[in-house]
Short mmCIF file of C-alpha atoms in Angstrom, two decimals:
data_model
loop_
_atom_site.label_atom_id
_atom_site.label_comp_id
_atom_site.label_asym_id
_atom_site.label_seq_id
_atom_site.Cartn_x
_atom_site.Cartn_y
_atom_site.Cartn_z
CA GLY V 1 1.71 -4.31 15.30
CA ILE V 2 0.30 -7.72 14.38
CA LEU V 3 3.31 -9.94 15.40
CA THR V 4 5.77 -9.14 18.06
CA PRO V 5 9.58 -9.80 16.57
CA THR V 6 11.29 -12.79 18.53
CA SER V 7 14.46 -11.09 17.95
CA GLY V 8 15.78 -7.47 16.77
CA ASP V 9 13.86 -4.01 16.76
CA ILE V 10 11.88 -1.90 14.67
CA LEU V 11 13.25 1.85 14.81
CA PHE V 12 11.65 4.93 13.12
CA ASP V 13 14.02 7.63 13.42
CA GLY V 14 16.60 5.74 15.34
CA THR V 15 13.76 5.36 18.21
CA SER V 16 12.19 1.73 18.98
CA VAL V 17 8.68 1.68 18.23
CA LEU V 18 8.01 -1.90 19.79
CA PRO V 19 6.70 -0.20 22.99
CA ILE V 20 4.48 2.29 20.97
CA PRO V 21 0.89 0.84 20.48
CA ALA V 22 0.38 0.02 16.64
CA GLU V 23 -2.24 2.92 16.15
CA ARG V 24 -0.02 5.39 17.49
CA ARG V 25 3.18 4.33 15.51
CA GLY V 26 2.82 6.63 12.37
CA ALA V 27 2.74 3.71 10.01
CA VAL V 28 0.06 2.20 8.16
CA MET V 29 0.10 -1.04 5.89
CA VAL V 30 -2.08 -2.13 2.83
CA PHE V 31 -2.53 -5.71 2.53
CA GLN V 32 -2.94 -7.91 -0.62
CA ASN V 33 -6.58 -8.54 0.58
CA TYR V 34 -8.14 -5.32 0.98
CA LEU V 35 -9.62 -5.83 4.51
CA LEU V 36 -12.70 -3.63 4.29
CA PHE V 37 -15.44 -3.91 6.16
CA PRO V 38 -18.33 -5.82 3.96
CA TYR V 39 -21.07 -4.38 5.93
CA MET V 40 -20.08 -0.58 5.71
CA SER V 41 -20.30 1.79 2.74
CA VAL V 42 -17.23 3.05 0.88
CA GLY V 43 -17.22 6.36 2.53
CA ASP V 44 -17.63 4.65 6.09
CA ASN V 45 -14.62 2.42 5.38
CA VAL V 46 -12.40 5.15 4.25
CA GLY V 47 -13.37 7.60 6.84
CA PHE V 48 -13.15 4.77 9.61
CA GLY V 49 -9.86 5.81 11.29
CA LEU V 50 -11.30 9.49 11.72
CA LYS V 51 -14.40 8.37 12.76
CA MET V 52 -12.79 6.52 15.66
CA ALA V 53 -10.59 9.35 16.46
CA ARG V 54 -14.01 11.15 16.94
CA VAL V 55 -13.54 13.66 14.21
CA ASN V 56 -16.76 15.56 13.08
CA LYS V 57 -18.91 14.21 10.74
CA SER V 58 -18.42 17.17 7.87
CA THR V 59 -14.52 16.94 8.01
CA ILE V 60 -14.86 13.14 7.63
CA GLU V 61 -16.99 13.63 4.43
CA LYS V 62 -14.65 16.26 3.11
CA LYS V 63 -11.59 14.14 3.87
CA VAL V 64 -13.13 10.85 2.42
CA ASN V 65 -14.11 12.82 -0.78
CA GLU V 66 -10.59 14.25 -1.02
CA MET V 67 -9.17 10.56 -0.87
CA LEU V 68 -11.91 8.96 -3.29
CA GLU V 69 -10.45 11.87 -5.76
CA LEU V 70 -6.65 10.78 -5.06
CA VAL V 71 -7.41 7.12 -5.79
CA GLN V 72 -9.91 8.20 -8.96
CA LEU V 73 -13.19 6.73 -7.23
CA PRO V 74 -15.32 9.87 -6.92
CA GLY V 75 -18.79 9.24 -6.11
CA VAL V 76 -18.77 5.70 -5.00
CA GLN V 77 -19.32 6.72 -1.22
CA SER V 78 -22.69 4.78 -0.60
CA ARG V 79 -21.75 1.80 -2.69
CA LYS V 80 -20.71 -1.31 -0.15
CA PRO V 81 -17.44 -2.91 -1.04
CA SER V 82 -19.12 -5.72 -2.74
CA GLN V 83 -20.27 -3.64 -5.30
CA LEU V 84 -16.83 -2.78 -6.59
CA SER V 85 -14.26 -4.34 -8.52
CA GLY V 86 -10.92 -6.08 -7.01
CA GLY V 87 -8.86 -3.18 -8.31
CA GLN V 88 -11.47 -0.56 -6.91
CA GLN V 89 -11.51 -2.17 -3.54
CA GLN V 90 -7.62 -1.81 -3.25
CA ARG V 91 -7.90 1.61 -4.10
CA ILE V 92 -10.49 2.04 -1.32
CA ALA V 93 -7.96 0.42 1.16
CA ILE V 94 -5.24 2.93 0.06
CA ALA V 95 -7.61 5.66 0.21
CA ARG V 96 -8.31 4.67 3.64
CA ALA V 97 -4.65 4.06 4.63
CA VAL V 98 -3.47 7.52 3.16
CA LEU V 99 -6.48 9.21 4.97
CA GLU V 100 -4.71 8.38 8.52
CA ASN V 101 -1.79 10.56 6.92
CA PRO V 102 0.90 8.17 8.25
CA GLU V 103 4.70 8.97 7.83
CA ILE V 104 5.46 5.40 6.64
CA LEU V 105 2.99 3.77 4.26
CA ILE V 106 3.53 -0.05 3.65
CA PHE V 107 2.12 -2.02 0.88
CA ASP V 108 2.24 -5.73 0.98
CA GLU V 109 1.86 -6.96 -2.63
CA ALA V 110 -0.85 -4.44 -2.79
CA THR V 111 -1.14 -5.35 -6.75
CA SER V 112 -0.58 -9.05 -6.95
CA SER V 113 -4.04 -10.50 -7.52
CA LEU V 114 -4.94 -7.21 -10.16
CA ASP V 115 -5.41 -7.55 -13.77
CA THR V 116 -2.90 -5.11 -15.65
CA LEU V 117 -5.46 -2.26 -15.93
CA SER V 118 -6.13 -2.43 -12.51
CA GLU V 119 -2.85 -2.75 -11.52
CA ASN V 120 -1.85 0.17 -13.21
CA LEU V 121 -4.77 2.39 -11.77
CA VAL V 122 -3.30 1.00 -8.03
CA GLN V 123 0.21 2.00 -9.10
CA ASP V 124 -1.04 5.61 -9.99
CA ALA V 125 -2.81 5.97 -6.60
CA ILE V 126 0.10 4.35 -4.71
CA GLU V 127 2.47 7.17 -6.71
CA SER V 128 -0.24 9.91 -5.54
CA ALA V 129 -0.13 8.56 -2.03
CA SER V 130 3.69 8.37 -1.81
CA THR V 131 4.23 12.09 -1.61
CA ASN V 132 5.92 13.46 1.40
CA ARG V 133 6.35 10.37 3.34
CA THR V 134 8.25 6.99 3.45
CA VAL V 135 6.65 4.09 1.30
CA ILE V 136 7.96 0.47 1.38
CA ILE V 137 6.58 -1.64 -1.42
CA ILE V 138 6.92 -5.46 -0.86
CA ALA V 139 6.57 -7.14 -4.20
CA HIS V 140 7.14 -10.05 -6.44
CA ARG V 141 6.00 -7.99 -9.57
CA LEU V 142 9.10 -6.29 -10.40
CA SER V 143 6.75 -3.77 -12.61
CA THR V 144 5.71 -2.50 -8.98
CA ILE V 145 8.92 -1.47 -7.92
CA SER V 146 10.65 -0.23 -11.21
CA ASN V 147 10.23 3.28 -10.42
CA ALA V 148 11.13 3.22 -6.73
CA ASP V 149 14.33 5.31 -5.45
CA GLN V 150 15.72 2.46 -3.68
CA ILE V 151 15.19 -1.52 -4.08
CA ILE V 152 16.29 -4.04 -1.69
CA VAL V 153 16.63 -7.20 -3.01
CA LEU V 154 16.09 -10.25 -0.45
CA ASP V 155 16.89 -13.81 -0.63
CA GLU V 156 16.07 -16.09 1.95
CA GLY V 157 15.81 -13.08 4.37
CA ARG V 158 19.09 -11.52 3.48
CA VAL V 159 20.03 -8.51 1.56
CA MET V 160 21.65 -9.43 -1.67
CA GLU V 161 21.53 -6.08 -3.83
CA THR V 162 20.38 -2.41 -3.36
CA GLY V 163 19.89 0.30 -5.67
CA ASP V 164 17.79 1.77 -8.08
CA HIS V 165 16.02 -0.07 -10.83
CA SER V 166 18.94 0.97 -13.71
CA SER V 167 21.75 0.31 -11.64
CA LEU V 168 20.45 -3.09 -10.44
CA VAL V 169 19.81 -4.07 -14.09
CA SER V 170 23.13 -3.03 -15.51
CA GLY V 171 24.97 -4.72 -12.18
CA GLY V 172 23.87 -8.39 -13.76
CA GLY V 173 22.95 -9.65 -10.19
CA LEU V 174 20.01 -11.44 -9.00
CA TYR V 175 17.47 -8.37 -9.65
CA ALA V 176 18.93 -8.32 -13.24
CA HIS V 177 18.22 -12.06 -13.59
CA LEU V 178 14.97 -11.76 -11.98
CA VAL V 179 13.93 -8.89 -14.55
CA SER V 180 15.19 -10.76 -17.23
CA ARG V 181 13.25 -13.87 -16.35
CA GLN V 182 9.81 -11.78 -15.75
CA LEU V 183 10.55 -10.20 -19.37
CA SER V 184 10.92 -13.70 -21.03
CA ALA V 185 7.71 -15.03 -18.96
CA SER V 186 5.51 -11.77 -20.22
CA ILE V 187 7.00 -12.36 -23.75
CA ALA V 188 6.16 -16.08 -24.04
CA LYS V 189 2.28 -15.11 -23.14
#
């Protein structure tokens, strides 16, 4: 809903979503930058969508607590986002997205700016949030997508390969080359 395509269409289960307002499409996106409201508490950030939907306060509090447990951050409801680390802020953004209970959850480079420990915690949160929904992960860090059911390798907007991690590595194509290059770079460090 941020940009309107200049060509093509976006289909969910064969139905175009372009004429549907973004907030009613059943898809939520978590960006690389957390997009948290700095003046609101963590609890208010996570529960924002429910508040806008006029859900009662006790239900919001219950759902916020559930989401903070899911992302391994219980008890931080009253803090401000600035009081949390980058990895914690990203997990708050994930909790807010999952609370909406979308059919489709999109992560756009959600771990790219995190250290290894924070990345692992965010990965755990993404895996927990992936149950019973379609999850699309856009990533350059291959560790982020190695457990995906299906990986689609794009190069300059064109689909080059599809498959799971094992089949793509054994296929010896572009994905295998990228895995090898990232492995070499991490060994060199």
